[in-house]
Short mmCIF file of C-alpha atoms in Angstrom, two decimals:
data_model
loop_
_atom_site.label_atom_id
_atom_site.label_comp_id
_atom_site.label_asym_id
_atom_site.label_seq_id
_atom_site.Cartn_x
_atom_site.Cartn_y
_atom_site.Cartn_z
CA MET A 1 184.52 -99.58 99.84
CA PRO A 2 186.70 -99.51 96.72
CA ALA A 3 184.98 -98.55 93.53
CA ALA A 4 184.11 -102.07 92.45
CA LYS A 5 181.77 -100.95 89.67
CA ASN A 6 184.20 -98.95 87.61
CA HIS A 7 184.01 -101.53 84.84
CA ASN A 8 180.36 -100.63 84.33
CA GLN A 9 180.99 -96.93 83.87
CA THR A 10 180.47 -95.54 80.37
CA PRO A 11 183.60 -93.97 78.90
CA GLU A 12 183.26 -90.23 78.38
CA LEU A 13 184.96 -90.08 74.99
CA PRO A 14 182.30 -91.92 72.94
CA THR A 15 179.62 -89.86 74.66
CA THR A 16 181.42 -86.69 73.69
CA ARG A 17 181.74 -87.90 70.12
CA THR A 18 178.03 -88.63 69.79
CA SER A 19 176.73 -85.62 71.71
CA PHE A 20 177.04 -83.32 68.70
CA LEU A 21 174.68 -85.40 66.54
CA ALA A 22 172.50 -86.45 69.46
CA SER A 23 171.89 -82.81 70.37
CA GLY A 24 170.45 -82.18 66.92
CA LEU A 25 173.04 -79.55 65.97
CA GLY A 26 174.74 -81.81 63.46
CA ILE A 27 171.40 -82.66 61.84
CA ALA A 28 170.43 -78.98 61.74
CA LEU A 29 173.70 -78.05 60.01
CA PHE A 30 173.24 -80.90 57.52
CA SER A 31 169.74 -79.60 56.78
CA SER A 32 171.07 -76.10 56.15
CA ALA A 33 173.83 -77.46 53.91
CA VAL A 34 171.46 -79.42 51.64
CA PHE A 35 168.86 -76.62 51.64
CA GLY A 36 171.63 -74.31 50.45
CA LEU A 37 172.13 -76.48 47.36
CA SER A 38 168.74 -75.53 45.90
CA GLY A 39 169.87 -72.30 44.27
CA SER A 40 172.89 -73.90 42.59
CA PHE A 41 170.97 -76.89 41.24
CA ALA A 42 168.14 -74.65 40.05
CA LYS A 43 170.43 -72.18 38.33
CA SER A 44 172.25 -74.97 36.48
CA LEU A 45 168.85 -75.93 34.99
CA LEU A 46 167.79 -72.33 34.32
CA GLU A 47 170.99 -71.68 32.37
CA THR A 48 170.13 -74.49 29.93
CA GLY A 49 166.68 -73.11 29.10
CA TRP A 50 164.42 -74.24 31.94
CA SER A 51 161.93 -71.61 33.05
CA PRO A 52 161.63 -70.87 36.79
CA GLY A 53 158.07 -72.23 36.73
CA ALA A 54 159.21 -75.52 35.21
CA ALA A 55 162.02 -75.94 37.74
CA VAL A 56 159.70 -75.23 40.68
CA SER A 57 156.96 -77.51 39.34
CA ALA A 58 159.36 -80.42 38.79
CA ARG A 59 160.89 -79.91 42.23
CA LEU A 60 157.58 -79.81 44.06
CA THR A 61 156.10 -82.73 42.16
CA GLY A 62 159.10 -85.01 42.71
CA ALA A 63 159.40 -84.15 46.39
CA ALA A 64 155.66 -84.52 46.97
CA LEU A 65 155.69 -88.02 45.48
CA LEU A 66 158.68 -89.09 47.58
CA LEU A 67 157.18 -87.73 50.82
CA ALA A 68 153.65 -89.04 50.21
CA LEU A 69 154.26 -92.46 51.79
CA PRO A 70 156.02 -91.17 54.94
CA ALA A 71 153.24 -88.60 55.36
CA ALA A 72 150.52 -91.26 55.05
CA THR A 73 152.37 -93.37 57.62
CA ALA A 74 152.55 -90.41 60.01
CA LEU A 75 148.79 -89.92 59.74
CA ARG A 76 148.18 -93.56 60.65
CA GLY A 77 144.60 -93.47 59.46
CA ARG A 78 143.79 -90.17 61.19
CA TRP A 79 142.74 -88.53 57.94
CA HIS A 80 140.46 -86.13 59.79
CA GLN A 81 143.60 -84.13 60.57
CA LEU A 82 143.71 -83.11 56.91
CA ARG A 83 140.10 -81.93 57.07
CA ASP A 84 140.69 -80.03 60.30
CA ASN A 85 143.80 -78.28 58.98
CA TRP A 86 143.05 -77.91 55.27
CA LEU A 87 143.29 -74.12 55.29
CA THR A 88 146.74 -74.13 56.89
CA ILE A 89 147.95 -76.72 54.36
CA VAL A 90 146.56 -74.78 51.39
CA LEU A 91 148.01 -71.45 52.52
CA PHE A 92 151.33 -73.06 53.32
CA GLY A 93 151.45 -74.73 49.90
CA LEU A 94 150.28 -71.68 47.97
CA ILE A 95 152.41 -69.00 49.65
CA GLY A 96 155.14 -70.69 51.67
CA VAL A 97 156.00 -73.25 48.99
CA ALA A 98 154.83 -72.38 45.47
CA ALA A 99 155.00 -68.57 45.47
CA CYS A 100 158.10 -68.37 47.66
CA GLN A 101 160.05 -70.80 45.48
CA LEU A 102 158.84 -69.31 42.20
CA PHE A 103 159.86 -65.80 43.23
CA TYR A 104 163.21 -67.04 44.56
CA PHE A 105 163.99 -68.95 41.37
CA ASN A 106 163.04 -65.89 39.31
CA ALA A 107 165.50 -63.92 41.42
CA VAL A 108 168.19 -66.59 40.94
CA ALA A 109 167.70 -66.36 37.17
CA ARG A 110 168.76 -62.69 37.28
CA LEU A 111 171.02 -62.46 40.35
CA SER A 112 173.71 -64.54 41.95
CA VAL A 113 172.41 -67.27 44.27
CA GLY A 114 173.92 -65.61 47.33
CA VAL A 115 172.38 -62.20 46.69
CA ALA A 116 168.95 -63.73 45.94
CA LEU A 117 168.97 -65.71 49.18
CA LEU A 118 170.18 -62.75 51.21
CA LEU A 119 167.25 -60.73 49.93
CA GLU A 120 164.85 -63.53 50.87
CA TYR A 121 166.29 -63.69 54.38
CA LEU A 122 165.10 -60.16 55.03
CA ALA A 123 161.77 -61.79 55.96
CA PRO A 124 162.31 -61.48 59.75
CA VAL A 125 163.03 -57.77 59.27
CA ILE A 126 159.81 -57.37 57.28
CA ILE A 127 157.94 -59.06 60.13
CA VAL A 128 159.44 -56.69 62.69
CA LEU A 129 158.53 -53.64 60.62
CA TRP A 130 154.99 -54.93 60.02
CA LEU A 131 154.39 -55.65 63.71
CA TRP A 132 155.79 -52.25 64.60
CA ALA A 133 153.41 -50.52 62.18
CA ALA A 134 150.42 -52.66 63.20
CA SER A 135 150.86 -52.47 66.98
CA ARG A 136 152.46 -49.02 67.15
CA ARG A 137 154.70 -50.49 69.84
CA ARG A 138 158.41 -49.89 69.47
CA PRO A 139 160.54 -53.05 69.15
CA ARG A 140 163.00 -53.98 71.89
CA VAL A 141 166.57 -52.68 71.61
CA LEU A 142 168.12 -55.83 70.13
CA THR A 143 165.29 -56.24 67.63
CA ALA A 144 165.49 -52.60 66.56
CA GLY A 145 169.28 -52.80 66.28
CA GLY A 146 169.10 -56.01 64.26
CA THR A 147 166.54 -54.48 61.90
CA LEU A 148 168.69 -51.40 61.28
CA LEU A 149 171.77 -53.58 60.79
CA SER A 150 169.97 -55.73 58.21
CA LEU A 151 168.66 -52.68 56.35
CA ALA A 152 172.19 -51.30 56.20
CA GLY A 153 173.31 -54.68 54.87
CA LEU A 154 170.60 -54.51 52.21
CA VAL A 155 172.00 -51.23 50.93
CA LEU A 156 175.43 -52.83 50.59
CA VAL A 157 174.08 -55.99 48.95
CA LEU A 158 172.30 -53.86 46.34
CA ASP A 159 175.66 -52.10 45.76
CA LEU A 160 174.10 -48.75 44.95
CA THR A 161 177.50 -47.32 44.05
CA GLY A 162 177.38 -49.36 40.86
CA ALA A 163 180.60 -51.32 41.40
CA VAL A 164 178.61 -54.51 40.74
CA LYS A 165 175.61 -54.37 38.43
CA VAL A 166 172.45 -55.63 40.13
CA ASP A 167 169.35 -56.42 38.11
CA LEU A 168 166.43 -54.36 39.48
CA VAL A 169 163.83 -56.91 38.38
CA GLY A 170 165.82 -59.64 40.12
CA VAL A 171 165.89 -57.55 43.29
CA LEU A 172 162.12 -57.14 43.15
CA TRP A 173 161.70 -60.93 42.76
CA GLY A 174 163.99 -61.46 45.76
CA MET A 175 162.01 -59.00 47.87
CA ALA A 176 158.76 -60.69 46.78
CA ALA A 177 160.22 -63.99 48.01
CA ALA A 178 161.02 -62.31 51.34
CA VAL A 179 157.42 -61.09 51.66
CA CYS A 180 156.13 -64.62 50.94
CA LEU A 181 158.50 -66.02 53.54
CA ALA A 182 157.26 -63.48 56.08
CA ILE A 183 153.66 -64.46 55.33
CA TYR A 184 154.69 -68.11 55.72
CA PHE A 185 155.93 -67.36 59.23
CA PHE A 186 152.60 -65.74 60.08
CA ILE A 187 150.69 -68.70 58.67
CA THR A 188 152.62 -71.27 60.69
CA ALA A 189 153.06 -69.15 63.82
CA LYS A 190 150.15 -70.81 65.62
CA GLU A 191 151.41 -73.93 67.37
CA ASN A 192 149.60 -76.97 66.03
CA ASP A 193 150.06 -80.27 67.83
CA THR A 194 147.45 -82.14 65.77
CA LEU A 195 149.23 -82.02 62.43
CA PRO A 196 152.61 -83.83 62.13
CA PRO A 197 155.23 -81.57 60.51
CA ILE A 198 155.95 -84.06 57.74
CA VAL A 199 152.25 -84.10 56.85
CA LEU A 200 152.25 -80.30 56.60
CA ALA A 201 155.39 -80.47 54.46
CA SER A 202 153.99 -83.15 52.16
CA GLY A 203 150.57 -81.51 51.93
CA GLY A 204 152.14 -78.15 51.19
CA LEU A 205 154.34 -79.63 48.46
CA MET A 206 151.36 -81.38 46.86
CA THR A 207 149.27 -78.21 47.01
CA GLY A 208 152.10 -76.12 45.59
CA ALA A 209 152.68 -78.59 42.75
CA ALA A 210 148.96 -78.66 41.90
CA VAL A 211 148.83 -74.85 41.83
CA MET A 212 151.89 -74.64 39.57
CA TRP A 213 150.57 -77.17 37.05
CA LEU A 214 147.14 -75.52 37.08
CA ALA A 215 148.71 -72.13 36.38
CA ALA A 216 150.70 -73.69 33.54
CA ALA A 217 147.62 -75.36 32.06
CA THR A 218 145.75 -72.05 31.99
CA GLY A 219 148.67 -70.26 30.32
CA LEU A 220 149.40 -68.03 33.33
CA LEU A 221 152.80 -69.60 33.98
CA PRO A 222 155.35 -70.15 31.19
CA MET A 223 156.78 -73.66 31.17
CA ALA A 224 160.02 -74.42 29.37
CA PHE A 225 162.06 -77.59 29.81
CA SER A 226 165.38 -78.65 28.34
CA THR A 227 167.32 -81.90 28.07
CA ALA A 228 170.64 -80.14 27.53
CA ASP A 229 173.51 -81.08 29.82
CA THR A 230 174.07 -78.96 32.91
CA THR A 231 177.31 -77.70 34.38
CA LEU A 232 178.12 -78.17 38.06
CA GLY A 233 181.61 -77.06 38.97
CA PRO A 234 184.10 -78.86 36.70
CA TRP A 235 181.54 -81.51 35.74
CA THR A 236 179.15 -81.61 32.79
CA THR A 237 176.20 -83.79 33.77
CA PRO A 238 172.86 -84.87 32.25
CA TRP A 239 169.93 -82.58 33.11
CA TRP A 240 168.36 -85.20 35.37
CA VAL A 241 171.37 -85.12 37.71
CA SER A 242 170.69 -81.48 38.61
CA LEU A 243 166.96 -82.19 38.88
CA ALA A 244 167.55 -85.23 41.09
CA GLY A 245 169.83 -83.16 43.32
CA LEU A 246 167.20 -80.44 43.53
CA VAL A 247 164.46 -82.92 44.47
CA VAL A 248 166.26 -85.50 46.62
CA LEU A 249 169.00 -83.49 48.32
CA ALA A 250 167.69 -79.92 48.42
CA THR A 251 164.07 -80.81 49.14
CA VAL A 252 163.35 -84.29 50.52
CA LEU A 253 166.49 -84.78 52.63
CA ALA A 254 166.44 -81.09 53.58
CA TYR A 255 162.85 -81.33 54.81
CA VAL A 256 163.29 -84.60 56.68
CA SER A 257 166.50 -83.52 58.40
CA GLY A 258 164.96 -80.10 59.15
CA ILE A 259 162.02 -81.76 60.85
CA MET A 260 164.37 -84.00 62.87
CA ALA A 261 166.41 -80.96 63.91
CA ALA A 262 163.31 -78.99 64.91
CA ARG A 263 162.14 -81.86 67.11
CA ALA A 264 165.57 -82.27 68.72
CA LEU A 265 166.37 -78.59 69.23
CA GLY A 266 162.97 -76.91 69.34
CA SER A 267 161.66 -74.63 66.66
CA LYS A 268 163.36 -71.45 67.89
CA VAL A 269 166.87 -72.88 68.14
CA ALA A 270 166.46 -74.82 64.89
CA SER A 271 165.42 -71.66 63.07
CA PHE A 272 168.44 -69.88 64.56
CA VAL A 273 170.83 -72.58 63.26
CA SER A 274 169.07 -72.49 59.86
CA LEU A 275 170.64 -69.07 59.28
CA THR A 276 173.79 -70.95 58.26
CA GLU A 277 171.90 -71.82 55.06
CA VAL A 278 172.94 -68.44 53.66
CA LEU A 279 176.60 -69.27 54.20
CA PHE A 280 176.21 -72.73 52.69
CA ALA A 281 174.34 -71.31 49.67
CA VAL A 282 177.14 -68.84 48.96
CA LEU A 283 179.74 -71.61 49.36
CA TRP A 284 177.89 -74.02 47.04
CA ALA A 285 177.33 -71.29 44.44
CA TRP A 286 181.05 -70.54 44.52
CA LEU A 287 182.06 -74.21 44.17
CA LEU A 288 179.41 -75.32 41.66
CA LEU A 289 178.69 -72.17 39.65
CA GLY A 290 181.78 -70.05 40.12
CA GLU A 291 179.60 -67.29 41.61
CA LEU A 292 180.81 -65.13 44.45
CA PRO A 293 179.27 -61.80 45.47
CA GLY A 294 181.57 -58.80 45.40
CA PRO A 295 183.37 -57.67 48.58
CA ILE A 296 180.79 -54.95 49.29
CA GLN A 297 177.96 -57.44 48.81
CA LEU A 298 179.65 -59.97 51.08
CA LEU A 299 179.97 -57.30 53.75
CA GLY A 300 176.29 -56.49 53.28
CA GLY A 301 175.48 -60.18 53.63
CA VAL A 302 177.35 -60.32 56.92
CA LEU A 303 175.34 -57.33 58.17
CA ILE A 304 172.02 -58.90 57.09
CA VAL A 305 172.81 -62.21 58.77
CA GLY A 306 174.10 -60.38 61.83
CA GLY A 307 170.91 -58.34 62.03
CA VAL A 308 168.70 -61.41 61.75
CA ILE A 309 170.79 -63.11 64.45
CA LEU A 310 170.14 -60.17 66.78
CA VAL A 311 166.39 -60.43 66.11
CA ARG A 312 166.42 -64.17 66.77
CA LEU A 313 168.53 -63.73 69.92
CA ASP A 314 166.02 -61.21 71.20
CA GLU A 315 163.23 -63.73 70.61
CA LEU A 316 165.12 -66.50 72.39
CA ARG A 317 165.97 -64.28 75.35
CA ALA A 318 162.47 -62.88 75.73
CA THR A 319 160.81 -66.31 75.63
CA ALA A 320 163.36 -68.15 77.77
CA PRO A 321 161.87 -70.07 80.75
CA GLY A 322 164.12 -68.18 83.14
CA ALA A 323 162.83 -64.76 82.10
CA GLY A 324 161.35 -62.94 85.05
CA LYS A 325 157.84 -61.64 85.40
CA ASP A 326 158.97 -58.20 84.37
CA ALA A 327 160.56 -59.47 81.18
CA PRO A 328 158.84 -58.29 78.00
CA VAL A 329 156.37 -60.78 76.63
CA ALA A 330 157.35 -61.93 73.17
CA VAL A 331 154.46 -61.66 70.79
CA SER A 332 156.27 -63.04 67.79
CA PRO A 333 155.23 -64.98 64.75
CA LEU A 334 158.67 -66.56 64.70
CA GLU A 335 158.32 -68.52 67.93
CA HIS A 336 156.74 -71.64 66.46
CA ALA A 337 157.33 -70.87 62.83
CA ASN A 338 160.05 -73.31 61.90
CA ASP A 339 158.67 -76.76 62.69
CA VAL A 340 158.61 -77.09 58.90
CA GLU A 341 161.32 -75.13 57.16
CA PRO A 342 160.29 -73.11 54.10
CA VAL A 343 161.95 -74.32 50.92
CA PRO A 344 164.08 -71.49 49.52
#
């Protein structure tokens, strides 16, 4: 019979238009873009007299307050989940949130945003080297190649020839942030279906904020605030504009969209797409702060990102459902590590 039901068929064009967002890729890229703003907003505050501790504390406190209600809604009265997972929340807040951000902001205060973030993104390489030393089992070819590529990129980013002066203390802060990020991956590597990601994010932010304020109250952490205007690109804005951007855009929206992306794409693919955060961070720093790493450093950044991509590709290939019985078993802390993205 003739195709009498053609009028009921769904046109392909609208489906094609919506498939990008529906797949989660658009949300994941949006998450990376707003996460990448954190360094630029933070540096605009640091340049007016804010201390790194003050910027981190204000960011964590504001974001924790904004996410408290959604987190309570996600729990839906199942408060025992907090009791059952308190150690994970505390470790996540202490290391993955507070320490990681504090070290990164200290690095941003002395280095360009792009270089600081590139140093932090050496975390997967640190994990590979640690597992290699601990298990005495040589990494697979792609993982080993990606590690060597990233280490070569690190040498270029540090610009040891002296063409661009790099602050050694800033480099150490950036490497400390990378170590904290690696520990974060280990902490969250165990798949946990009982704790909603937004609850872990909110709990971690609250814990991190409490730790920061406690350290400030005891005199261990210098706190300096300023109400001077900040500079973002060609605009001179009140201080609260940069702080609001840091809290709302680079933390709350970044977390929520990151969680949505992880649920739509899966943690492994979402973490792979999150590598674009480095590119967005460099772009934002160029547009808002006039910062751009030198040519050698940019080349080093490409090598670092390329190396991390190889490591992630190796993880995806080794854990793919179609891998045969003889395929190497991936024993990786990265497999379920990105249900909640670390805040850079």
